[in-house]
Structure formats: C-alpha cells, structure tokens
mmCIF file of C-alpha atoms and ligand atoms in Angstrom:
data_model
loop_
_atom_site.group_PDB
_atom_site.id
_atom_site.type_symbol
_atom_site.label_atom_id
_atom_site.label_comp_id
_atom_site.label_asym_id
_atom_site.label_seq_id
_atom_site.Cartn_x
_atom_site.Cartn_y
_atom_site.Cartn_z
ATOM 1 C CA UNK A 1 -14.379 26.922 45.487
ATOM 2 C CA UNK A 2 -15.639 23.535 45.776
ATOM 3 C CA UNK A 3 -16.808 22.563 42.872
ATOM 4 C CA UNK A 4 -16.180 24.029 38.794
ATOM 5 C CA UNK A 5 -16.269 23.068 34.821
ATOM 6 C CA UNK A 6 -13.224 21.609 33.640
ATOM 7 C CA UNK A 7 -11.849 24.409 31.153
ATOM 8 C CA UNK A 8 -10.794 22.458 28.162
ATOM 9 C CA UNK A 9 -10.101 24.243 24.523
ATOM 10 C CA UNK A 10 -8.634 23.074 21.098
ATOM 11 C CA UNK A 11 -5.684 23.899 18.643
ATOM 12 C CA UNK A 12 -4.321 22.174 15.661
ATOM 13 C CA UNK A 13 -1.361 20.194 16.039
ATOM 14 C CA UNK A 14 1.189 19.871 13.427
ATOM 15 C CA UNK A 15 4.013 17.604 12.731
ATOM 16 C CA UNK A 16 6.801 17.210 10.061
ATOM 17 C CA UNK A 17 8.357 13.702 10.316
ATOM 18 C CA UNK A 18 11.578 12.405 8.611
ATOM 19 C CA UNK A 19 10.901 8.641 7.447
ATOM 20 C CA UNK A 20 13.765 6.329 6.476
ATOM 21 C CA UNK A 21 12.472 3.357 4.318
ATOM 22 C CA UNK A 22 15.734 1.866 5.197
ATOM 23 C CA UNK A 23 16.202 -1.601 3.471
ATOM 24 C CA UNK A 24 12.636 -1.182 1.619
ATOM 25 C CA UNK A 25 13.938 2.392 -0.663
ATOM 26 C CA UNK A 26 14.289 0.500 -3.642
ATOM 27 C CA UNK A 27 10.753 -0.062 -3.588
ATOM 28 C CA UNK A 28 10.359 3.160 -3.268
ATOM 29 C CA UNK A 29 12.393 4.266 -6.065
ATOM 30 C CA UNK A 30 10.544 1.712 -8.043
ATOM 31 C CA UNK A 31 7.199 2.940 -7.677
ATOM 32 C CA UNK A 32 8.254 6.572 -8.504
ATOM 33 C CA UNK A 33 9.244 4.810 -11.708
ATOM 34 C CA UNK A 34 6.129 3.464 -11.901
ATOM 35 C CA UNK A 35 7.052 -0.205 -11.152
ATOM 36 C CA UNK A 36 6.831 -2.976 -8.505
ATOM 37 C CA UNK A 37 9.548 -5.014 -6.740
ATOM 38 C CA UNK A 38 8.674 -7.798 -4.731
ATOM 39 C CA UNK A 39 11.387 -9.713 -3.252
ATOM 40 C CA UNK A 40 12.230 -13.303 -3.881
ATOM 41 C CA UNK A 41 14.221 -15.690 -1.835
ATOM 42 C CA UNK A 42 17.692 -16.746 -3.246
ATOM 43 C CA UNK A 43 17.434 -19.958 -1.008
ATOM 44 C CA UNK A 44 13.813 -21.646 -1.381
ATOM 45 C CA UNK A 45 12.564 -19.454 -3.926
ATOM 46 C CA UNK A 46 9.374 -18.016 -1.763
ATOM 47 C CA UNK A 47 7.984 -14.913 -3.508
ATOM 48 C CA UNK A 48 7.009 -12.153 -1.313
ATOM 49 C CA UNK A 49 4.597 -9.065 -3.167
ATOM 50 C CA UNK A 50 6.177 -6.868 -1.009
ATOM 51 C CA UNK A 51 9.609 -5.882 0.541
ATOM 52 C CA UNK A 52 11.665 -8.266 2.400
ATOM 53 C CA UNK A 53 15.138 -8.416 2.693
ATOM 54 C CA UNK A 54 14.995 -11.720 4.921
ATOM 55 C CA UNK A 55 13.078 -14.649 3.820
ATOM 56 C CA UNK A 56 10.533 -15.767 6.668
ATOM 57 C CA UNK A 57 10.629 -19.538 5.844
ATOM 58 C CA UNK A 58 13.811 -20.345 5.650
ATOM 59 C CA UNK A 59 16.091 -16.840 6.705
ATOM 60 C CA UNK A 60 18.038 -17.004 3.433
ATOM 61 C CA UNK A 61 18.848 -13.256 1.879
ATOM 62 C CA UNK A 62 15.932 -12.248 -0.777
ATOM 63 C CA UNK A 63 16.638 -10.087 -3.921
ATOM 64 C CA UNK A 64 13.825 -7.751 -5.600
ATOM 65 C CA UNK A 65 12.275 -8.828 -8.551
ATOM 66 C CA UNK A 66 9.475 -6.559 -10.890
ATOM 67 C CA UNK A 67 5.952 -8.062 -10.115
ATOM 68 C CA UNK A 68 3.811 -7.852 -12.718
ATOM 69 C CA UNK A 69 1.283 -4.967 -12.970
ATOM 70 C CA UNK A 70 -1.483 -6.918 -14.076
ATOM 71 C CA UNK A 71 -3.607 -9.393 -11.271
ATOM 72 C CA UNK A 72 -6.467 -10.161 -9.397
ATOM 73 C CA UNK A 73 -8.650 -8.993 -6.630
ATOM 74 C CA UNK A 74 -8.245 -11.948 -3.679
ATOM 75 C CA UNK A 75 -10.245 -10.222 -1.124
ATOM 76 C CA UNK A 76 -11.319 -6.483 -0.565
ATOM 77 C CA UNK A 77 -13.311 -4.458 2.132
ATOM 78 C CA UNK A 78 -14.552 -0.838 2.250
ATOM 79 C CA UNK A 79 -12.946 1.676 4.548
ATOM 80 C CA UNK A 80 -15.807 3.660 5.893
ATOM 81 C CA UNK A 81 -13.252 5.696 8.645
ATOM 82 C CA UNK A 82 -9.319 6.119 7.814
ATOM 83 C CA UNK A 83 -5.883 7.619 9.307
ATOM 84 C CA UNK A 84 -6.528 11.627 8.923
ATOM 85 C CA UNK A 85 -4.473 11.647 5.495
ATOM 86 C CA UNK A 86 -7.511 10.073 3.971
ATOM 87 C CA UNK A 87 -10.476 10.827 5.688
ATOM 88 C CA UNK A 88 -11.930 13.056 3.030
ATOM 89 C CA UNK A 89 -11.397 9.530 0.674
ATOM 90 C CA UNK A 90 -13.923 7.759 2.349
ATOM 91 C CA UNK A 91 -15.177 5.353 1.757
ATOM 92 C CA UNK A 92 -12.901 4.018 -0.419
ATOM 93 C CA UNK A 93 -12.172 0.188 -1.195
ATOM 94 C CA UNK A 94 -8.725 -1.692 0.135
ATOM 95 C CA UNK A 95 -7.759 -4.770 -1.933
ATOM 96 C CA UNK A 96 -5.702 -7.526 -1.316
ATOM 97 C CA UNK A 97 -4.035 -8.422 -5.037
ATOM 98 C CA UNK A 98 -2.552 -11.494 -6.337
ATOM 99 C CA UNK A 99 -0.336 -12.199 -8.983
ATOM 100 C CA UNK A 100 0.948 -15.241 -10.808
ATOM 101 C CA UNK A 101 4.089 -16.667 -10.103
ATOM 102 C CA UNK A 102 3.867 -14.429 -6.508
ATOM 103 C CA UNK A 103 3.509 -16.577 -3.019
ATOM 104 C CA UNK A 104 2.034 -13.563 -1.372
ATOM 105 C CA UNK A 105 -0.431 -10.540 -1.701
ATOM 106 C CA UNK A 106 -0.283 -6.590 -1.722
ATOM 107 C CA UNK A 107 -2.436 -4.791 -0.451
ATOM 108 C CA UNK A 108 -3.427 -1.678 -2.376
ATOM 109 C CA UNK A 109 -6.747 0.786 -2.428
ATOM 110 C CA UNK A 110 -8.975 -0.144 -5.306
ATOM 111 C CA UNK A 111 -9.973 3.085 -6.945
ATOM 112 C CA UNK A 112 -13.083 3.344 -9.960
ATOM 113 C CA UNK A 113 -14.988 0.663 -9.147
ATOM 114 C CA UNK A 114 -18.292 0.593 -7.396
ATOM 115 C CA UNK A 115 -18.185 -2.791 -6.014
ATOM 116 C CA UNK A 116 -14.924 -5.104 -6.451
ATOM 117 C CA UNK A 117 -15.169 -8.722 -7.466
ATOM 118 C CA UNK A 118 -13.472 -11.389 -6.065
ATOM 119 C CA UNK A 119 -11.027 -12.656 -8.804
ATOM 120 C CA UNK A 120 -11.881 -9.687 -11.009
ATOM 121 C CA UNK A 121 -8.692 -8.396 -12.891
ATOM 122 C CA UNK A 122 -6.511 -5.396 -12.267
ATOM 123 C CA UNK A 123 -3.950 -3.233 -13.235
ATOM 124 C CA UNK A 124 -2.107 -0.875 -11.220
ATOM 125 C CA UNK A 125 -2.341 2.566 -12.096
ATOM 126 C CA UNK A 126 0.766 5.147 -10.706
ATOM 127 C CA UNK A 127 -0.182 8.682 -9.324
ATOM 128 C CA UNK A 128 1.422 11.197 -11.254
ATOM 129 C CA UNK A 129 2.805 13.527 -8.502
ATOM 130 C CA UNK A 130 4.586 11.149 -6.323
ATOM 131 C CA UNK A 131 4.227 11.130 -2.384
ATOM 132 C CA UNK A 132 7.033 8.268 -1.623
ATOM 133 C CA UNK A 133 4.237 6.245 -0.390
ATOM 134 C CA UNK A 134 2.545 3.445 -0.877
ATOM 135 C CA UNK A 135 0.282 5.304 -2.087
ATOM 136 C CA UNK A 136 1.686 6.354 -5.118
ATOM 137 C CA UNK A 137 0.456 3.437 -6.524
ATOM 138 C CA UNK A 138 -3.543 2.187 -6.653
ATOM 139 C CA UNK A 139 -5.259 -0.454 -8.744
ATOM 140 C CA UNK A 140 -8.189 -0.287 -11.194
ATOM 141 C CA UNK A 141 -10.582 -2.539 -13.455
ATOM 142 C CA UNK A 142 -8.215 -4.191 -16.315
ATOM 143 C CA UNK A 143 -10.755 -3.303 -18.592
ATOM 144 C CA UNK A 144 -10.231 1.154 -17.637
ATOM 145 C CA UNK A 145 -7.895 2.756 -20.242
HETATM 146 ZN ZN1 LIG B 1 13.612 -18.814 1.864
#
C-alpha cells in the first residue's frame, strides 16, 4: 500500500473546570448581589473599574469600592464570531463603559440596543440566575425600564 485517505472522524469533547477567582471573589460575590466593586488605590488614589489588588502606577495596596451602575458607552464593537459559550449570541455588541469619578473602563456586552452610541447612557442590568461570571452582569439604554 503506497498510497491511502487519511481516516479522520469526530466526537464531542467535554470538560468540567474548577476556577479560583482568587484575589478578584469579592467581585464576584458582588455581582451575585447585583453590585460592582472597582478597586481604588489607598496610595495615589487611581480608580480602576475592575479588580486589582495592586495599583499599577504606583504598587501601593488597592481596596474595592461600589462603582456606580449608571455610565456611558466610550467605545463599542460588534462580535460577529465568539468563544463557543456564546456563539448562538451572535452578533452581539461589547462595550467599553465609563463612569464618573472612575480612571478606567469595563468592559461589558451591550444588550437591547440596535446600534450603541458613543457617550450614550447606561445602566447595568444583573442576570437573574447567576453564572459567577462576568457575565452575570450586561448593560442597557438608561432610558429601558
Ligand atoms: Zn497607586
């Protein structure tokens, strides 16, 4: 035999993996209480919108702080392919958010709205059944009850 067809064929493949959020579990815990911690900077004050338990700029320790639930779209994009978790979402919109008072942005899916605005204000919005993920929480038009 000189010569043949590769045989190839296909199964499912299925994983359970344990995740430890570590340092970052109170913001966990936060979101399943439908709230958001940021972390501030004991030292120079930087405010991060997400966790950080060492402050980039200057290394001083941070402590969490709530971040408001109310902002703005900075920038956004449409996800036309995802991870497989979210495939069957697509396409779905990705914001970057901004809040006042808040040095840095969070990034969050943008759910309800056609086309996002630049600068166009948000609320967040909690799922009801909780993953433990990020995305347990979303963000919508301000103006959606
Ligand atoms: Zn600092």
């Amino acid at each position: 035999m000189t010569s043949f067809d590769p045989l190839t064929r296909q199964w499912t493949y299925s994983v359970t993996y344990n995740v430890s959020y570590a340092e970052d579990t109170p913001f966990f815990h936060a979101l399943g209480k439908n709230k958001l911690l940021g972390s501030e900077c004991r030292k120079c004050n930087y405010r991060w919108a997400t966790p950080r338990t060492v402050c980039m700029t200057c290394g001083g320790k941070t402590e969490w702080f709530e971040l408001p639930l109310a902002g703005r779209v900075h920038s956004w994009t449409t996800c036309h392919f995802s991870g497989e978790p979210y495939l069957a979402e697509c396409p779905f919109h990705l914001g970057l958010i901004e809040f006042d008072g808040v040095d840095t942005l969070f990034m969050t899916r943008l759910a309800g709205m056609e086309k996002p605005r630049i600068g166009m204000p948000v609320r967040a919005q909690f799922r009801r059944k909780k993953t433990w993920s990020v995305n347990d929480v979303y963000f919508v038009a301000a103006d959606v009850s």
